[in-house]
Amino acid sequence: MALVTTTEMFKKAYNGGYAVGAFNVNNMEIVQGITEAAGELKSPVILQVSKGARAYANHTYLVKLVEAAIAENPEIPIALHLDHGDSFELCKSCIDGGFTSVMIDASSKSFEDNIALTKQVVEYAHDKGVVVEAELGTLAGVEDEVVVEAGSEMFTRPEEVEEFVDKTGCDSLAIAIGTSHGAYKFKPGTDPKLRFDVLEECTKRLPGFPIVLHGSSSVPQEFVKMINDNGGNMPGAIGIPEDQLRHAAELSVCKINIDSDIRLAMTGVIRQYFVEHPDHFDPRQYLKPARQAVKDMVSHKIKNVLGSDGKA
Ligand code: G3H
Ligand code: 13P
Ligand code: ZN
């Protein structure tokens, strides 16, 4: 199967009560770990590239890695998506450069400016057969260069979603319901709760329309401990409870973004490896278990959070 857009994936996910995982890719081991897991579990998957990933690994290298993953896993649908595009030029460059989906994240702009920029990207993208994710509301945490302090996030206003989708023509919408980027999503001792009332209000106003959740890592404490036990220092790292994400996937959420959990798994395993093998210096030795950790993490998400196994 060639690279696909998310249109068919989301239709099936919406009707089937599951979500497709969107995992950030930055290098070969991450691409391999994710797609091996999705391939074995016969799951659709979205590989997403941030502006930072593109600056780190180079657009062409990432596209070619994804093409290699498609050749190795021909039986599953794979979409290649720009995560948090912050300008028309960046979106255009990815559309022209082989991506099948882009996000234009103008959520930090005014409602009117968000509409105008999103519409401009949608017109260009649709003309080339590429789909567009947009965002309304702001998440706490870091989105590329934009930093939003916890407590300053703004939940999506459901009364705005219809007008936004109508005027922009976007294909999916990321909303803010209490998720946030990074490994420190809630203060220790607080009860992490997503705003399902906001999600339900948005769904009522946009029946059948795919909703996206960013900032959906669960920050598994097993990996936080592995990091801290092996020289790391990540006190109080807390994520979104998996059962709440599973519930969101049963509703209108069709795409769930996960990056931090992959970072934690790789970092924990590599830190432990170095403590256990202080004399090793061949990158293949420590990147092999790191790649396996990515695969295990993604397999776990597909089976226990997304519910997308067997849906390819
Ligand atoms: O939402 C942000 C993603 O985790 C990508 O992070 O911009 O550091 O590549 P990045
Ligand atoms: P996490 O930091 O929770 O993994 O979120 C990733 C994300 O939303 C990428 O766009
Ligand atoms: Zn995000």
Coordinates of C-alpha atoms and ligand atoms in Angstrom, one line a residue:
M1 CA 0.0 0.0 0.0
A2 CA 1.3 3.5 -0.8
L3 CA 1.2 6.4 1.6
V4 CA -2.5 7.2 2.3
T5 CA -4.3 10.3 3.6
T6 CA -6.2 10.0 6.9
T7 CA -9.6 10.3 5.3
E8 CA -10.5 6.6 5.1
M9 CA -8.6 5.8 8.3
F10 CA -10.7 8.4 10.2
K11 CA -14.0 7.3 8.7
K12 CA -13.4 3.7 9.8
A13 CA -12.1 4.8 13.2
Y14 CA -15.1 7.0 13.9
N15 CA -17.6 4.3 13.0
G16 CA -15.6 1.6 14.7
G17 CA -15.1 3.3 18.1
Y18 CA -11.3 3.4 18.0
A19 CA -8.5 5.9 17.2
V20 CA -5.5 5.8 15.0
G21 CA -2.1 6.5 16.8
A22 CA 0.0 9.4 15.5
F23 CA 3.5 8.9 16.7
N24 CA 6.4 11.4 16.2
V25 CA 9.3 10.2 14.2
N26 CA 12.8 11.6 14.3
N27 CA 15.2 8.8 13.3
M28 CA 15.4 5.3 11.8
E29 CA 14.9 3.3 15.0
I30 CA 11.7 5.2 15.9
V31 CA 10.3 4.7 12.4
Q32 CA 11.2 1.0 12.6
G33 CA 9.8 0.4 16.1
I34 CA 6.5 2.1 15.3
T35 CA 5.9 0.4 12.0
E36 CA 7.0 -3.0 13.1
A37 CA 4.4 -2.8 15.9
A38 CA 1.7 -1.6 13.6
G39 CA 2.6 -4.1 10.9
E40 CA 2.4 -7.1 13.3
L41 CA -0.9 -5.9 14.8
K42 CA -2.4 -5.0 11.4
S43 CA -3.1 -1.5 12.6
P44 CA -3.3 1.7 10.6
V45 CA -0.8 4.3 11.8
I46 CA 0.2 7.9 11.3
L47 CA 3.8 8.9 11.3
Q48 CA 4.2 12.5 12.2
V49 CA 7.1 14.9 11.7
S50 CA 7.5 18.1 13.6
K51 CA 9.3 21.2 12.4
G52 CA 12.0 20.2 15.0
A53 CA 12.2 16.7 13.6
R54 CA 12.7 18.1 10.1
A55 CA 15.4 20.4 11.3
Y56 CA 17.1 17.5 13.1
A57 CA 16.9 14.7 10.5
N58 CA 16.2 16.5 7.2
H59 CA 13.0 16.3 5.3
T60 CA 14.3 13.9 2.6
Y61 CA 15.8 11.4 5.1
L62 CA 12.5 11.2 7.0
V63 CA 10.4 10.8 3.8
K64 CA 12.8 8.0 2.6
L65 CA 12.7 6.3 6.0
V66 CA 8.9 6.3 5.8
E67 CA 9.0 5.0 2.2
A68 CA 11.2 2.1 3.4
A69 CA 8.8 1.4 6.2
I70 CA 5.9 1.2 3.7
A71 CA 7.9 -1.2 1.6
E72 CA 8.5 -3.4 4.6
N73 CA 4.9 -3.2 5.8
P74 CA 2.8 -3.2 2.6
E75 CA -0.3 -4.5 4.3
I76 CA -1.1 -1.6 6.6
P77 CA -2.2 2.0 5.7
I78 CA 0.4 4.6 6.7
A79 CA -0.1 8.4 6.6
L80 CA 2.8 10.9 6.7
H81 CA 1.7 14.0 8.6
L82 CA 3.3 17.4 9.5
D83 CA 2.8 17.9 13.2
H84 CA 2.2 21.5 14.4
G85 CA 2.9 23.3 11.1
D86 CA 3.2 27.0 12.1
S87 CA 3.2 28.7 8.7
F88 CA 1.8 28.4 5.2
E89 CA 5.3 28.0 3.8
L90 CA 6.1 25.0 6.1
C91 CA 2.9 23.3 5.2
K92 CA 3.4 24.0 1.5
S93 CA 6.9 22.6 1.7
C94 CA 5.6 19.3 3.3
I95 CA 2.7 19.1 0.8
D96 CA 5.0 19.6 -2.1
G97 CA 7.5 17.2 -0.5
G98 CA 5.3 14.1 -0.3
F99 CA 3.3 14.3 3.0
T100 CA -0.3 13.2 2.8
S101 CA -1.5 15.2 5.7
V102 CA -0.5 18.5 7.4
M103 CA -1.5 20.3 10.6
I104 CA -1.7 24.0 10.5
D105 CA -1.5 25.1 14.1
A106 CA -2.7 28.7 14.3
S107 CA -4.3 28.1 17.7
S108 CA -2.2 30.8 19.3
K109 CA -3.7 33.4 16.9
S110 CA -7.1 35.2 17.1
F111 CA -10.1 33.2 15.9
E112 CA -10.2 35.2 12.7
D113 CA -6.5 34.9 12.0
N114 CA -6.7 31.1 12.7
I115 CA -9.5 30.8 10.2
A116 CA -7.7 32.8 7.6
L117 CA -4.4 30.9 7.8
T118 CA -6.1 27.5 8.1
K119 CA -8.2 28.3 5.0
Q120 CA -5.2 29.3 3.0
V121 CA -3.5 25.9 3.8
V122 CA -6.7 23.9 3.2
E123 CA -7.1 25.5 -0.3
Y124 CA -3.5 24.6 -1.3
A125 CA -3.5 21.2 0.3
H126 CA -6.9 20.0 -1.1
D127 CA -5.8 21.0 -4.6
K128 CA -2.9 18.5 -4.2
G129 CA -5.0 15.7 -2.5
V130 CA -3.6 16.4 0.9
V131 CA -5.7 16.6 4.1
V132 CA -5.5 19.3 6.8
E133 CA -5.7 19.1 10.6
A134 CA -6.4 22.4 12.4
E135 CA -6.5 23.4 16.1
L136 CA -8.9 25.4 18.2
G137 CA -8.0 26.1 21.9
T138 CA -4.6 26.0 23.4
L139 CA -2.8 23.2 25.3
A140 CA -0.3 23.8 28.1
G141 CA 3.3 22.7 27.4
V142 CA 5.6 23.3 24.5
E143 CA 4.5 23.3 20.8
D144 CA 7.6 23.8 18.8
E145 CA 8.7 27.4 19.8
V146 CA 5.4 28.3 21.5
V147 CA 5.4 27.7 25.3
V148 CA 2.1 27.8 27.2
E149 CA 2.3 27.7 31.0
A150 CA 0.2 25.2 32.8
G151 CA -2.9 27.1 34.0
S152 CA -2.8 29.4 30.9
E153 CA -4.3 26.8 28.6
M154 CA -7.7 27.5 27.1
F155 CA -10.2 24.8 26.6
T156 CA -11.8 24.7 23.1
R157 CA -15.1 26.7 23.1
P158 CA -17.6 24.3 21.5
E159 CA -19.7 27.3 20.3
E160 CA -16.9 28.1 17.9
V161 CA -16.2 24.8 16.2
E162 CA -19.0 24.7 13.6
E163 CA -18.1 28.1 12.2
F164 CA -14.4 27.3 12.3
V165 CA -14.9 24.0 10.3
D166 CA -17.4 25.6 7.9
K167 CA -15.2 28.6 7.1
T168 CA -11.9 26.7 6.9
G169 CA -12.9 23.4 5.3
C170 CA -10.4 21.6 7.5
D171 CA -10.6 17.7 7.6
S172 CA -10.0 17.2 11.3
L173 CA -9.9 19.3 14.4
A174 CA -7.5 19.2 17.4
I175 CA -9.3 20.4 20.5
A176 CA -8.1 21.3 24.0
I177 CA -9.8 19.3 26.7
G178 CA -7.1 19.1 29.4
T179 CA -4.3 17.2 27.6
S180 CA -0.9 18.9 27.3
H181 CA 2.5 18.3 25.7
G182 CA 5.5 16.8 27.5
A183 CA 6.1 14.7 30.5
Y184 CA 4.7 17.0 33.2
K185 CA 1.0 17.2 32.5
F186 CA -0.5 17.4 36.0
K187 CA 0.8 18.5 39.4
P188 CA 1.6 15.4 41.7
G189 CA -1.3 14.7 44.0
T190 CA -4.0 16.2 41.6
D191 CA -6.6 14.0 40.0
P192 CA -6.0 14.1 36.2
K193 CA -9.4 14.5 34.5
L194 CA -10.1 15.3 30.8
R195 CA -13.1 17.6 30.0
F196 CA -15.3 15.0 28.4
D197 CA -18.2 17.6 28.6
V198 CA -16.2 19.8 26.1
L199 CA -15.5 16.9 23.8
E200 CA -19.2 15.9 23.8
E201 CA -20.3 19.4 23.1
C202 CA -17.9 19.6 20.2
T203 CA -19.1 16.2 18.9
K204 CA -22.8 17.3 19.0
R205 CA -22.0 20.3 16.9
L206 CA -19.8 18.4 14.4
P207 CA -21.5 15.0 14.0
G208 CA -19.3 12.5 12.2
F209 CA -16.3 14.9 12.2
P210 CA -12.9 13.5 13.3
I211 CA -11.5 15.0 16.5
V212 CA -7.8 14.9 17.3
L213 CA -6.1 14.8 20.8
H214 CA -2.6 16.2 21.2
G215 CA -0.5 15.8 24.3
S216 CA -1.8 12.3 24.9
S217 CA 1.2 10.5 26.4
S218 CA 0.5 8.6 29.7
V219 CA 4.0 9.0 31.1
P220 CA 4.3 5.3 32.3
Q221 CA 5.8 5.4 35.8
E222 CA 7.8 2.3 35.0
F223 CA 9.9 4.3 32.6
V224 CA 10.1 7.4 34.8
K225 CA 11.5 5.1 37.5
M226 CA 13.9 3.4 35.1
I227 CA 15.2 6.9 34.1
N228 CA 15.5 8.1 37.7
D229 CA 17.1 4.8 38.9
N230 CA 19.8 5.1 36.3
G231 CA 21.1 8.6 36.7
G232 CA 18.1 10.6 35.4
N233 CA 16.2 13.3 37.2
M234 CA 12.5 13.5 36.3
P235 CA 10.6 14.0 39.5
G236 CA 6.8 14.4 39.3
A237 CA 6.4 13.4 35.6
I238 CA 2.7 12.5 35.2
G239 CA 0.6 11.8 32.1
I240 CA -3.0 11.2 31.0
P241 CA -4.6 8.0 32.4
E242 CA -4.9 5.5 29.7
D243 CA -8.5 4.6 30.5
Q244 CA -9.5 8.2 29.7
L245 CA -7.8 8.1 26.3
R246 CA -9.5 4.8 25.6
H247 CA -12.8 6.4 26.4
A248 CA -12.0 9.3 24.1
A249 CA -11.1 6.8 21.3
E250 CA -14.6 5.3 21.6
L251 CA -16.2 8.7 21.1
S252 CA -15.3 11.1 18.2
V253 CA -11.6 11.1 18.8
C254 CA -10.0 9.5 15.7
K255 CA -6.3 10.5 16.1
I256 CA -4.3 10.4 19.3
N257 CA -0.8 12.0 19.4
I258 CA 1.9 10.3 21.3
D259 CA 5.5 11.4 21.4
S260 CA 6.7 11.7 25.0
D261 CA 6.1 8.1 25.9
I262 CA 8.4 7.0 23.1
R263 CA 11.0 9.4 24.3
L264 CA 10.7 8.1 27.9
A265 CA 10.9 4.4 26.8
M266 CA 14.0 5.0 24.7
T267 CA 15.7 7.1 27.3
G268 CA 14.9 4.7 30.2
V269 CA 16.2 1.7 28.2
I270 CA 19.4 3.5 27.0
R271 CA 20.2 4.8 30.5
Q272 CA 19.8 1.4 32.0
Y273 CA 21.9 -0.1 29.2
F274 CA 24.8 2.2 29.9
V275 CA 24.6 1.6 33.7
E276 CA 24.7 -2.2 33.0
H277 CA 27.3 -2.1 30.3
P278 CA 29.7 0.8 31.0
D279 CA 32.3 -0.6 28.6
H280 CA 30.0 -0.7 25.5
F281 CA 30.3 2.0 22.9
D282 CA 28.8 0.5 19.7
P283 CA 25.5 2.5 19.1
R284 CA 23.9 -0.6 17.7
Q285 CA 24.2 -2.3 21.1
Y286 CA 22.1 0.3 22.9
L287 CA 19.9 1.4 20.0
K288 CA 18.7 -2.2 19.5
P289 CA 16.9 -2.4 22.9
A290 CA 15.8 1.2 22.5
R291 CA 14.1 0.3 19.2
Q292 CA 12.5 -2.7 20.8
A293 CA 11.2 -0.4 23.6
V294 CA 9.6 1.8 21.0
K295 CA 7.9 -1.3 19.4
D296 CA 6.7 -2.5 22.8
M297 CA 5.3 0.9 23.7
V298 CA 3.5 1.3 20.4
S299 CA 2.1 -2.3 20.6
H300 CA 0.8 -1.5 24.0
K301 CA -0.9 1.7 22.8
I302 CA -2.5 0.0 19.8
K303 CA -3.9 -2.8 21.9
N304 CA -4.8 -1.0 25.1
V305 CA -5.4 2.6 24.3
L306 CA -6.3 3.1 20.6
G307 CA -8.1 -0.2 19.9
S308 CA -6.8 -0.1 16.3
D309 CA -5.4 -3.6 16.1
G310 CA -6.7 -5.7 13.3
K311 CA -8.3 -2.6 11.7
A312 CA -5.8 -2.2 8.7
Ligands
G3H1 O1 4.0 18.4 20.1 C1 5.2 18.3 20.0 C2 5.8 17.0 19.7 O2 6.0 16.2 20.8 C3 7.0 17.2 18.8 O3 8.0 17.8 19.6 O4 8.8 19.8 18.4 O5 10.3 18.6 20.1 O6 9.8 17.6 17.9 P1 9.3 18.5 18.9
13P2 P1 2.9 14.1 24.2 O1 4.0 15.1 24.6 O2 1.9 14.0 25.2 O3 3.5 12.8 23.7 O4 2.1 14.8 22.9 C1 2.7 14.7 21.6 C2 1.9 15.5 20.6 O5 0.9 16.0 20.9 C3 2.6 15.7 19.3 O6 1.9 16.6 18.6
ZN3 ZN 0.9 18.2 19.6

